[in-house]
Short mmCIF file of C-alpha atoms in Angstrom, two decimals:
data_model
loop_
_atom_site.label_atom_id
_atom_site.label_comp_id
_atom_site.label_asym_id
_atom_site.label_seq_id
_atom_site.Cartn_x
_atom_site.Cartn_y
_atom_site.Cartn_z
CA MET A 14 0.00 0.00 0.00
CA ARG A 15 1.26 3.45 -0.87
CA LEU A 16 0.30 6.39 1.27
CA SER A 17 -0.36 9.69 -0.38
CA PRO A 18 2.28 12.38 0.24
CA LYS A 19 -0.33 14.39 2.05
CA LEU A 20 -1.07 11.57 4.46
CA THR A 21 2.60 10.78 5.16
CA GLN A 22 3.13 14.46 5.79
CA ARG A 23 0.34 14.39 8.37
CA ILE A 24 1.66 11.25 10.03
CA ALA A 25 5.18 12.66 10.18
CA TRP A 26 3.91 15.89 11.60
CA GLY A 27 1.85 14.08 14.23
CA PHE A 28 4.79 11.92 15.23
CA ILE A 29 7.20 14.85 15.53
CA TRP A 30 4.65 16.85 17.46
CA ALA A 31 4.06 13.98 19.88
CA ALA A 32 7.79 13.46 20.37
CA GLY A 33 8.35 17.15 21.06
CA ILE A 34 5.44 17.38 23.48
CA SER A 35 6.33 14.20 25.37
CA ALA A 36 9.92 15.39 25.85
CA VAL A 37 8.65 18.58 27.46
CA VAL A 38 5.99 16.76 29.48
CA ILE A 39 8.43 14.19 30.88
CA LEU A 40 10.80 16.96 31.89
CA LEU A 41 8.04 18.93 33.55
CA LEU A 42 6.76 15.85 35.36
CA ILE A 43 10.16 15.21 36.90
CA VAL A 44 10.63 18.80 37.97
CA VAL A 45 7.11 19.12 39.35
CA TYR A 46 7.35 15.79 41.19
CA VAL A 47 10.71 16.64 42.77
CA ILE A 48 9.62 20.10 43.80
CA ALA A 49 6.18 19.04 45.04
CA ARG A 50 7.61 16.24 47.18
CA GLY A 51 10.50 18.36 48.40
CA LEU A 52 8.61 21.57 49.08
CA PRO A 53 7.09 20.56 52.46
CA VAL A 54 10.62 20.02 53.79
CA PHE A 55 11.68 23.58 52.89
CA GLY A 56 12.06 25.76 55.91
CA SER A 57 14.64 27.54 58.00
CA GLU A 58 15.90 24.31 59.59
CA PHE A 59 16.43 22.73 56.17
CA PHE A 60 18.26 25.72 54.72
CA PHE A 61 20.21 26.95 57.72
CA SER A 62 21.45 23.89 59.57
CA GLU A 63 24.12 21.36 58.77
CA PRO A 64 23.32 17.69 58.15
CA LYS A 65 23.39 15.80 61.43
CA GLY A 66 23.40 12.31 59.97
CA GLY A 67 21.56 9.35 61.42
CA ILE A 68 19.13 6.95 59.81
CA SER A 69 16.40 9.59 59.59
CA GLY A 70 18.68 12.17 57.95
CA GLU A 71 18.42 14.87 60.59
CA GLY A 72 19.47 18.43 59.85
CA GLY A 73 19.53 20.53 56.68
CA ILE A 74 21.80 21.35 53.80
CA SER A 75 23.56 24.63 54.74
CA SER A 76 27.12 23.31 54.64
CA VAL A 77 26.36 21.16 51.60
CA PHE A 78 25.04 24.17 49.73
CA VAL A 79 28.08 26.26 50.66
CA SER A 80 30.43 23.45 49.62
CA THR A 81 28.68 23.26 46.25
CA ILE A 82 29.06 27.00 45.66
CA TRP A 83 32.75 26.78 46.62
CA LEU A 84 33.15 23.85 44.27
CA ILE A 85 31.48 25.61 41.34
CA ALA A 86 33.54 28.77 41.84
CA THR A 87 36.87 26.97 42.22
CA THR A 88 36.21 24.71 39.24
CA MET A 89 35.27 27.63 37.01
CA VAL A 90 38.33 29.66 38.01
CA ILE A 91 40.52 26.74 36.90
CA LEU A 92 38.43 25.61 33.96
CA ILE A 93 37.48 28.79 32.09
CA PRO A 94 40.96 30.24 31.39
CA LEU A 95 42.33 26.82 30.41
CA GLY A 96 39.37 25.89 28.25
CA ILE A 97 39.07 29.17 26.42
CA GLY A 98 42.83 29.51 26.05
CA ALA A 99 43.06 26.05 24.48
CA ALA A 100 40.08 26.81 22.24
CA ILE A 101 41.68 30.06 21.04
CA TYR A 102 44.85 28.17 20.26
CA LEU A 103 43.03 25.47 18.32
CA ALA A 104 40.68 27.81 16.47
CA GLU A 105 43.05 30.65 15.61
CA TYR A 106 46.67 29.68 16.01
CA ALA A 107 47.20 25.94 15.60
CA PRO A 108 48.71 25.11 12.21
CA ASP A 109 46.84 22.46 10.26
CA ASN A 110 49.22 19.56 10.81
CA TRP A 111 49.43 16.12 12.39
CA LEU A 112 50.13 17.50 15.87
CA THR A 113 47.00 19.65 15.86
CA ARG A 114 44.96 16.72 14.59
CA LEU A 115 46.41 14.60 17.39
CA ILE A 116 45.49 17.21 20.00
CA ARG A 117 41.95 17.46 18.62
CA TYR A 118 41.61 13.70 18.58
CA GLY A 119 42.87 13.56 22.17
CA VAL A 120 40.30 16.14 23.23
CA GLU A 121 37.52 14.14 21.56
CA LEU A 122 38.74 10.96 23.22
CA LEU A 123 38.90 12.55 26.67
CA ALA A 124 35.35 13.85 26.29
CA GLY A 125 34.21 10.23 26.10
CA VAL A 126 36.02 8.93 29.20
CA PRO A 127 33.59 8.06 32.06
CA SER A 128 33.69 10.52 34.94
CA ILE A 129 34.60 7.91 37.55
CA VAL A 130 37.85 7.30 35.66
CA PHE A 131 38.64 10.99 36.07
CA GLY A 132 37.67 10.55 39.72
CA LEU A 133 40.25 7.79 40.16
CA PHE A 134 42.85 9.93 38.38
CA GLY A 135 42.01 12.85 40.65
CA PHE A 136 42.23 10.60 43.69
CA ALA A 137 45.64 9.28 42.66
CA ILE A 138 47.14 12.63 41.59
CA PHE A 139 45.45 15.41 43.55
CA VAL A 140 44.35 13.63 46.71
CA MET A 141 47.34 11.31 47.16
CA ALA A 142 50.38 12.39 45.12
CA LEU A 143 49.95 16.15 45.55
CA ASN A 144 48.64 15.60 49.05
CA PHE A 145 45.61 17.88 48.79
CA SER A 146 43.70 15.12 50.63
CA TYR A 147 39.91 15.09 50.28
CA SER A 148 39.30 18.73 49.51
CA ILE A 149 37.25 21.13 47.44
CA LEU A 150 40.47 21.94 45.56
CA ALA A 151 41.06 18.28 44.63
CA GLY A 152 37.43 17.96 43.58
CA ALA A 153 37.56 21.14 41.52
CA LEU A 154 40.79 20.14 39.77
CA THR A 155 39.29 16.76 38.93
CA LEU A 156 36.12 18.33 37.58
CA ALA A 157 38.17 20.83 35.58
CA CYS A 158 39.96 17.88 33.91
CA LEU A 159 36.64 16.16 33.32
CA LEU A 160 34.93 19.20 31.79
CA LEU A 161 37.91 20.66 29.94
CA PRO A 162 37.46 18.64 26.72
CA PHE A 163 33.82 19.65 26.54
CA LEU A 164 34.51 23.34 27.11
CA ILE A 165 37.38 23.38 24.60
CA ARG A 166 35.19 21.80 21.97
CA SER A 167 32.21 24.07 22.47
CA ALA A 168 34.33 27.25 22.65
CA GLU A 169 36.29 26.24 19.55
CA GLU A 170 33.05 25.57 17.67
CA ALA A 171 31.71 28.97 18.74
CA MET A 172 34.84 30.69 17.42
CA LYS A 173 34.93 28.74 14.18
CA VAL A 174 31.48 29.89 13.16
CA VAL A 175 32.48 33.56 13.42
CA PRO A 176 32.38 34.68 9.76
CA ARG A 177 35.69 34.89 7.94
CA SER A 178 34.69 38.33 6.70
CA TYR A 179 35.02 39.73 10.26
CA ARG A 180 38.52 38.33 10.56
CA GLU A 181 39.55 39.65 7.16
CA ALA A 182 38.14 43.09 7.95
CA ALA A 183 40.11 43.23 11.20
CA LEU A 184 43.35 42.05 9.62
CA ALA A 185 42.96 44.41 6.67
CA LEU A 186 42.66 47.29 9.15
CA GLY A 187 46.08 46.44 10.49
CA ALA A 188 45.01 44.44 13.54
CA THR A 189 47.42 41.80 14.78
CA LYS A 190 46.14 38.27 15.09
CA TRP A 191 45.69 38.67 18.84
CA GLN A 192 43.86 41.99 18.44
CA MET A 193 41.61 40.35 15.88
CA THR A 194 40.91 37.45 18.25
CA LYS A 195 40.32 39.64 21.27
CA SER A 196 38.28 42.42 19.70
CA VAL A 197 36.33 40.65 16.98
CA VAL A 198 36.31 36.86 17.27
CA LEU A 199 35.80 36.48 21.03
CA PRO A 200 32.95 39.02 21.34
CA ALA A 201 31.16 37.39 18.42
CA ALA A 202 31.71 33.93 19.91
CA ILE A 203 30.68 34.85 23.47
CA PRO A 204 27.10 33.54 23.31
CA GLY A 205 28.32 30.10 22.23
CA ILE A 206 31.09 30.09 24.82
CA ILE A 207 28.62 31.10 27.54
CA THR A 208 26.36 28.20 26.61
CA GLY A 209 29.36 25.89 26.99
CA ILE A 210 30.17 27.36 30.40
CA ILE A 211 26.58 27.00 31.61
CA LEU A 212 26.58 23.35 30.61
CA CYS A 213 29.87 22.93 32.50
CA VAL A 214 28.31 24.45 35.64
CA GLY A 215 25.52 21.94 35.17
CA GLY A 216 28.20 19.26 34.94
CA VAL A 217 29.76 20.36 38.24
CA VAL A 218 26.42 20.29 39.99
CA ALA A 219 25.43 16.94 38.52
CA GLU A 220 28.64 15.02 39.20
CA SER A 221 28.62 12.75 42.26
CA ALA A 222 30.78 9.62 42.06
CA CYS A 223 33.98 11.32 40.97
CA LEU A 224 33.56 13.92 43.71
CA TYR A 225 33.00 11.30 46.38
CA VAL A 226 36.54 10.02 45.77
CA THR A 227 38.20 13.45 45.54
CA MET A 228 36.23 15.88 47.70
CA GLY A 229 35.03 13.27 50.16
CA GLY A 230 31.71 13.24 51.99
CA SER A 231 32.40 15.47 54.97
CA ALA A 232 29.24 17.31 55.92
CA GLY A 233 30.94 20.13 57.85
CA MET A 234 30.95 23.76 56.83
CA PRO A 235 34.04 24.43 54.64
CA THR A 236 36.22 27.40 55.55
CA SER A 237 38.66 27.22 52.65
CA PHE A 238 39.06 25.15 49.52
CA PHE A 239 41.56 22.93 51.30
CA ASP A 240 38.65 21.59 53.37
CA GLY A 241 36.71 18.57 52.29
CA GLY A 242 33.06 18.95 51.55
CA ARG A 243 29.92 17.30 50.30
CA SER A 244 28.24 18.57 47.16
CA LEU A 245 24.47 18.67 46.81
CA ALA A 246 24.46 15.72 44.40
CA VAL A 247 26.58 13.63 46.77
CA HIS A 248 24.22 14.59 49.58
CA VAL A 249 21.23 13.47 47.56
CA PHE A 250 22.97 10.16 46.97
CA TYR A 251 23.77 9.86 50.67
CA LEU A 252 20.23 10.69 51.81
CA ALA A 253 18.73 8.24 49.36
CA MET A 254 21.04 5.35 50.14
CA GLU A 255 21.96 5.75 53.82
CA THR A 256 18.82 7.23 55.35
CA ASN A 257 15.09 6.91 55.03
CA ALA A 258 14.64 10.66 54.46
CA LEU A 259 13.53 10.44 50.84
CA ASP A 260 11.65 13.74 51.20
CA LYS A 261 14.87 15.48 52.13
CA ALA A 262 16.65 13.90 49.18
CA LEU A 263 13.96 15.25 46.87
CA ALA A 264 14.05 18.65 48.55
CA THR A 265 17.81 18.75 48.01
CA GLY A 266 17.17 17.79 44.39
CA ALA A 267 14.75 20.70 44.11
CA VAL A 268 17.44 23.03 45.44
CA LEU A 269 19.78 21.65 42.79
CA ILE A 270 17.28 22.41 40.04
CA VAL A 271 16.69 25.95 41.29
CA LEU A 272 20.43 26.54 41.67
CA ILE A 273 21.09 25.55 38.06
CA LEU A 274 18.26 27.79 36.92
CA ILE A 275 19.66 30.79 38.81
CA ILE A 276 23.21 30.25 37.55
CA ASN A 277 21.84 29.94 34.04
CA LEU A 278 19.99 33.25 34.31
CA ILE A 279 22.95 35.09 35.84
CA THR A 280 25.35 33.84 33.18
CA ARG A 281 22.99 34.80 30.40
CA TRP A 282 22.57 38.24 31.87
CA LEU A 283 26.34 38.66 32.12
CA ALA A 284 26.72 37.54 28.51
CA TRP A 285 24.08 40.00 27.41
CA ARG A 286 25.81 42.82 29.27
CA PHE A 287 29.17 41.86 27.86
CA ARG A 288 27.84 41.75 24.33
CA ALA A 289 26.03 45.04 24.68
CA ARG A 290 29.26 46.65 25.87
CA MET A 291 31.22 45.08 23.01
CA GLU A 292 28.70 46.29 20.49
CA GLY A 293 28.82 49.74 21.97
CA LYS A 294 25.20 49.88 23.04
CA ALA A 295 25.72 50.23 26.76
CA MET B 5 52.47 60.96 -12.10
CA ASP B 6 54.34 59.14 -9.35
CA LEU B 7 54.43 55.41 -9.03
CA LYS B 8 52.74 54.09 -5.90
CA ILE B 9 52.75 50.34 -6.33
CA GLN B 10 54.69 48.29 -8.80
CA THR B 11 54.46 44.52 -9.20
CA LYS B 12 57.21 42.63 -10.95
CA ASN B 13 56.75 39.17 -12.43
CA LEU B 14 54.20 38.20 -9.83
CA ASP B 15 53.28 34.52 -9.69
CA PHE B 16 50.74 33.20 -7.22
CA TYR B 17 49.77 29.62 -6.45
CA TYR B 18 46.91 28.08 -4.49
CA GLY B 19 48.57 24.74 -3.75
CA GLU B 20 49.41 23.41 -7.22
CA VAL B 21 47.08 25.76 -9.07
CA GLN B 22 48.72 28.82 -10.54
CA ALA B 23 46.41 31.81 -10.20
CA LEU B 24 48.71 34.60 -11.39
CA ARG B 25 51.31 34.43 -14.16
CA ARG B 26 54.11 36.96 -14.34
CA VAL B 27 51.95 39.96 -13.60
CA THR B 28 53.83 43.22 -13.99
CA LEU B 29 51.75 46.31 -13.35
CA GLU B 30 52.24 49.89 -12.15
CA VAL B 31 49.73 51.71 -9.97
CA LYS B 32 50.01 55.49 -10.15
CA GLU B 33 49.47 57.79 -7.21
CA HIS B 34 46.11 59.61 -6.96
CA GLN B 35 44.66 57.61 -9.81
CA ILE B 36 41.93 55.02 -9.86
CA THR B 37 43.15 51.78 -11.36
CA ALA B 38 40.43 49.33 -12.37
CA LEU B 39 41.03 45.61 -12.83
CA ILE B 40 38.54 43.81 -15.05
CA GLY B 41 38.19 40.30 -16.41
CA PRO B 42 35.92 37.25 -16.28
CA SER B 43 35.37 35.26 -13.06
CA GLY B 44 38.41 33.29 -11.99
CA CYS B 45 40.83 35.43 -14.04
CA GLY B 46 42.93 36.28 -10.98
CA LYS B 47 41.96 39.93 -10.53
CA THR B 48 40.86 39.51 -6.92
CA THR B 49 43.85 37.32 -6.14
CA PHE B 50 46.07 40.03 -7.57
CA LEU B 51 44.34 42.72 -5.52
CA ARG B 52 44.83 40.72 -2.33
CA THR B 53 48.55 40.33 -2.96
CA LEU B 54 48.86 44.13 -2.70
CA ASN B 55 48.23 44.18 1.04
CA ARG B 56 49.27 40.61 1.75
CA MET B 57 45.73 39.43 2.53
CA ASN B 58 46.59 36.20 0.74
CA ASP B 59 49.09 35.43 3.49
CA ILE B 60 46.27 33.92 5.54
CA ILE B 61 45.42 31.34 2.88
CA PRO B 62 47.02 28.00 3.78
CA ARG B 63 49.36 26.39 1.22
CA SER B 64 49.51 29.46 -0.97
CA ARG B 65 52.77 30.69 -2.45
CA LEU B 66 53.94 33.88 -4.09
CA GLU B 67 56.90 34.64 -6.31
CA GLY B 68 58.00 38.00 -7.65
CA GLU B 69 57.87 41.42 -6.07
CA VAL B 70 55.29 43.93 -4.92
CA LEU B 71 56.93 47.31 -4.43
CA LEU B 72 55.14 49.90 -2.33
CA ASP B 73 57.01 53.19 -2.75
CA GLY B 74 59.92 51.12 -3.97
CA GLN B 75 60.01 48.75 -1.00
CA ASN B 76 59.13 45.08 -1.55
CA ILE B 77 56.33 44.32 0.92
CA TYR B 78 57.23 40.62 0.82
CA ASP B 79 60.81 41.18 1.96
CA ASN B 80 61.90 39.55 5.17
CA GLY B 81 61.57 41.95 8.04
CA VAL B 82 58.64 43.86 6.58
CA ASP B 83 55.84 44.10 9.15
CA VAL B 84 52.64 42.84 7.53
CA VAL B 85 50.55 44.83 10.01
CA GLU B 86 52.33 48.00 8.86
CA VAL B 87 51.67 47.12 5.21
CA ARG B 88 47.95 46.68 5.87
CA LYS B 89 47.76 50.02 7.65
CA ARG B 90 49.20 51.70 4.58
CA VAL B 91 47.16 49.67 2.11
CA GLY B 92 43.55 49.38 3.27
CA MET B 93 40.87 47.16 1.81
CA VAL B 94 37.13 47.28 1.15
CA PHE B 95 35.49 43.92 0.50
CA GLN B 96 32.85 42.63 -1.86
CA GLN B 97 30.23 42.03 0.83
CA PRO B 98 29.91 44.93 3.26
CA ASN B 99 31.41 43.46 6.43
CA PRO B 100 30.93 45.83 9.36
CA PHE B 101 31.67 44.32 12.76
CA PRO B 102 28.64 43.53 14.93
CA LYS B 103 29.41 46.65 16.93
CA SER B 104 28.14 50.22 16.93
CA ILE B 105 28.77 52.60 14.02
CA TYR B 106 31.20 54.49 16.26
CA GLU B 107 33.07 51.36 17.32
CA ASN B 108 33.42 50.25 13.72
CA VAL B 109 35.08 53.48 12.62
CA ALA B 110 37.19 53.76 15.78
CA PHE B 111 38.36 50.15 15.49
CA GLY B 112 41.63 50.78 13.62
CA SER B 113 42.63 53.70 15.84
CA LYS B 114 41.96 51.64 18.95
CA MET B 115 44.11 48.85 17.56
CA LEU B 116 46.90 51.42 17.32
CA GLY B 117 46.48 52.11 21.02
CA MET B 118 44.53 55.37 20.68
CA ASN B 119 42.14 55.63 23.61
CA HIS B 120 41.68 59.36 24.03
CA SER B 121 37.98 59.82 23.47
CA ALA B 122 38.14 63.39 22.14
CA VAL B 123 40.65 62.31 19.49
CA LEU B 124 38.59 59.25 18.63
CA ASP B 125 35.45 61.38 18.29
CA GLU B 126 37.31 63.57 15.84
CA VAL B 127 38.63 60.62 13.82
CA VAL B 128 35.16 59.08 13.65
CA GLU B 129 33.50 62.29 12.49
CA LYS B 130 36.18 63.10 9.93
CA SER B 131 36.15 59.59 8.47
CA LEU B 132 32.36 59.43 8.29
CA ARG B 133 32.29 62.82 6.57
CA GLN B 134 34.91 61.69 4.08
CA ALA B 135 32.86 58.59 3.37
CA ALA B 136 29.76 60.77 2.86
CA LEU B 137 27.90 58.97 5.62
CA TRP B 138 28.07 61.50 8.45
CA ASP B 139 24.77 63.25 7.76
CA GLU B 140 22.90 59.97 7.71
CA VAL B 141 24.24 58.57 10.97
CA LYS B 142 25.41 61.50 13.10
CA ASP B 143 22.32 61.44 15.31
CA ASP B 144 22.89 57.95 16.61
CA LEU B 145 26.46 56.72 16.37
CA LYS B 146 25.73 54.12 19.08
CA ARG B 147 23.35 52.27 16.80
CA SER B 148 24.50 48.83 15.67
CA ALA B 149 26.21 48.97 12.27
CA LEU B 150 24.16 45.96 11.23
CA MET B 151 21.02 48.13 11.27
CA LEU B 152 22.30 50.18 8.31
CA SER B 153 21.33 49.49 4.69
CA GLY B 154 23.79 47.64 2.44
CA GLY B 155 24.99 50.83 0.78
CA GLN B 156 25.42 52.58 4.11
CA GLN B 157 27.28 49.57 5.47
CA GLN B 158 29.69 49.69 2.54
CA ARG B 159 30.31 53.42 3.08
CA LEU B 160 30.84 52.63 6.76
CA CYS B 161 33.46 50.07 5.75
CA ILE B 162 35.12 52.76 3.64
CA ALA B 163 35.04 55.16 6.60
CA ARG B 164 36.56 52.45 8.75
CA VAL B 165 39.44 52.14 6.29
CA LEU B 166 39.87 55.92 6.00
CA ALA B 167 40.14 56.21 9.78
CA VAL B 168 43.50 54.43 9.79
CA GLU B 169 44.75 56.94 7.19
CA PRO B 170 46.01 54.55 4.54
CA GLU B 171 47.82 55.64 1.41
CA VAL B 172 46.19 53.12 -0.90
CA ILE B 173 42.64 51.74 -0.81
CA LEU B 174 41.94 48.39 -2.45
CA MET B 175 38.32 47.75 -3.38
CA ASP B 176 37.18 44.25 -4.25
CA GLU B 177 33.95 44.62 -6.25
CA PRO B 178 32.64 47.07 -3.66
CA CYS B 179 29.31 47.61 -5.41
CA SER B 180 28.39 44.10 -6.47
CA ALA B 181 26.03 43.67 -3.50
CA LEU B 182 24.51 47.14 -3.87
CA ASP B 183 21.62 48.67 -5.81
CA PRO B 184 22.25 51.30 -8.54
CA ALA B 185 21.61 54.29 -6.27
CA ALA B 186 24.04 53.04 -3.63
CA THR B 187 26.53 52.19 -6.38
CA LEU B 188 26.37 55.73 -7.72
CA LYS B 189 27.10 57.12 -4.25
CA ILE B 190 30.18 54.94 -3.90
CA GLU B 191 31.38 55.93 -7.38
CA GLU B 192 31.02 59.64 -6.57
CA LEU B 193 32.84 59.02 -3.33
CA MET B 194 35.72 57.41 -5.18
CA GLN B 195 36.20 60.54 -7.27
CA GLU B 196 36.51 62.55 -4.06
CA LEU B 197 38.84 60.06 -2.43
CA LYS B 198 41.30 59.85 -5.28
CA LYS B 199 42.45 63.39 -4.50
CA GLU B 200 43.99 62.11 -1.31
CA TYR B 201 44.35 58.40 -1.86
CA THR B 202 45.39 55.94 -4.50
CA ILE B 203 42.62 53.51 -5.39
CA VAL B 204 42.71 50.09 -6.99
CA ILE B 205 39.30 48.59 -7.74
CA VAL B 206 38.35 45.15 -8.98
CA THR B 207 35.07 45.21 -10.80
CA HIS B 208 32.88 42.85 -12.71
CA ASN B 209 31.12 45.71 -14.30
CA MET B 210 32.86 47.16 -17.38
CA GLN B 211 30.67 50.26 -17.42
CA GLN B 212 31.79 50.94 -13.90
CA ALA B 213 35.44 50.60 -14.86
CA ALA B 214 34.89 52.92 -17.80
CA ARG B 215 33.04 55.45 -15.63
CA VAL B 216 35.30 55.67 -12.61
CA SER B 217 38.84 54.69 -13.50
CA ASP B 218 41.85 56.43 -15.03
CA LEU B 219 43.71 53.24 -15.83
CA THR B 220 42.36 49.78 -16.58
CA GLY B 221 43.99 46.37 -16.56
CA PHE B 222 42.39 43.37 -18.26
CA PHE B 223 43.09 39.98 -16.67
CA LEU B 224 42.53 36.62 -18.33
CA LEU B 225 43.53 33.21 -16.96
CA GLY B 226 45.90 34.75 -14.45
CA GLU B 227 47.66 36.96 -16.95
CA LEU B 228 47.54 40.71 -17.32
CA VAL B 229 46.60 40.83 -20.99
CA GLU B 230 46.49 44.56 -21.42
CA TYR B 231 47.01 47.61 -19.26
CA GLY B 232 46.62 51.27 -20.18
CA THR B 233 44.55 54.37 -19.77
CA THR B 234 40.88 53.59 -19.49
CA GLY B 235 39.99 55.65 -22.57
CA GLU B 236 42.52 53.84 -24.74
CA LEU B 237 41.68 50.38 -23.49
CA PHE B 238 37.97 50.70 -24.06
CA SER B 239 38.12 52.56 -27.37
CA ARG B 240 41.23 51.10 -29.01
CA PRO B 241 42.18 47.83 -27.35
CA ARG B 242 45.51 46.54 -28.65
CA ASP B 243 44.91 42.87 -27.87
CA ARG B 244 42.29 40.79 -29.64
CA ARG B 245 41.25 39.11 -26.36
CA THR B 246 40.62 42.48 -24.71
CA GLU B 247 38.49 43.54 -27.63
CA ASP B 248 36.48 40.32 -27.49
CA TYR B 249 35.88 40.78 -23.78
CA ILE B 250 34.89 44.42 -23.78
CA THR B 251 32.59 43.95 -26.75
CA GLY B 252 30.90 41.15 -24.87
CA ARG B 253 31.95 38.22 -27.00
CA PHE B 254 32.74 36.27 -23.82
CA GLY B 255 32.70 36.97 -20.11
#
């Protein structure tokens, strides 16, 4: 039997529409479920006290939240300059030869290595060999290694799609290669780079196993990045597996979701400001 | 008339493909030199050798000399950035940066380390006036350059080049993306600019070459077939191939 083009068009449309809608619905269901189950737990005790442990998961998430913020900040401070620097090198400076191809291939390969393998590497190098012990620093360094390939790739992509005509215009005006990169290519690539950074922040927040072996599970309030700490995701894991406080695990999950949302909004706002300044509007 | 640029036996290769063959040509100061020829004849390639824009093309190779005021710009020790400041370029597609009108014009000066805002304001105004764009944009210099029409964008690109005070301006089919009215404006502008600058223009449009230029070179298959005053070349071409091209027998 042959279907008329009109009918196949309708079927295809219906299928695509259903797929699109179900993706959104599933996502919403998860978010709504997590927040609805977690919401009753929200309160000053939950937000402003440290976890006290025990089978019923006493206490809140204050120190865990602070540890997570520390971890995000430290990771980004290490990750962003390295990632963007490497991307600039690959996109603008690297000659097209076997070495560059090898580097690119290595980056691709690293992006596919499971995070727990990075965790073991971080444990062996940062925790043991460099003697940082279980600390936010060791966790952040490990996460930076884990996320670096991804950030390099997305930043390089963002720079590569900047039109050649912009580069030629800058060079023809007597700009050096670095001036061209700094004043024309980077501003034009910023939205793509920001998207990469946001996804990396998401990666930091989502990671659990590789942090457990580098940052440890200490629930105390960190005072510097040489202290150990427990990230929100690790805390969720702990609450779910070691206690019967499923509500608190879901509430912590809700905090995670909100945190990612806020970071997303702030980064986008910063990017918008940066771009407006670069384009001379602000 | 003084010589500004002189090429001697210029060969250019993209990989194995030879795009220019022994091109020897003299560009005179304060004249408009037009380069015409069918697509792929090497006229744009030739233009881009004059400010070393072809340097950025991988696996390309150049032989011969390009003398700017007697100095070979391909000599070792010549600063390519310096060459491009002296020999500016306007491209086929208007290519303003995604920045404000002001920032576009001030770009070159800022690259030179000029940050004094009063001086920059002056440079921007002077360049926009020279490019006959000032009256149209003076009320809102902070507007994005991408909001301008195609013709305005191209005049902005010219202003951007003028702001770095070059000696020579290369134009690569600057009107091919523009409508007739915008084209006319650019052509009038060129007549003004030649008083202070030396202009080399590549054009697809023979009428344009005949209208605006003092000297015309005809390129075919990477060779400079004929070069002379525009009047001579269009009325009494010496070479049969030139005659065939300008009378429209191929192209």
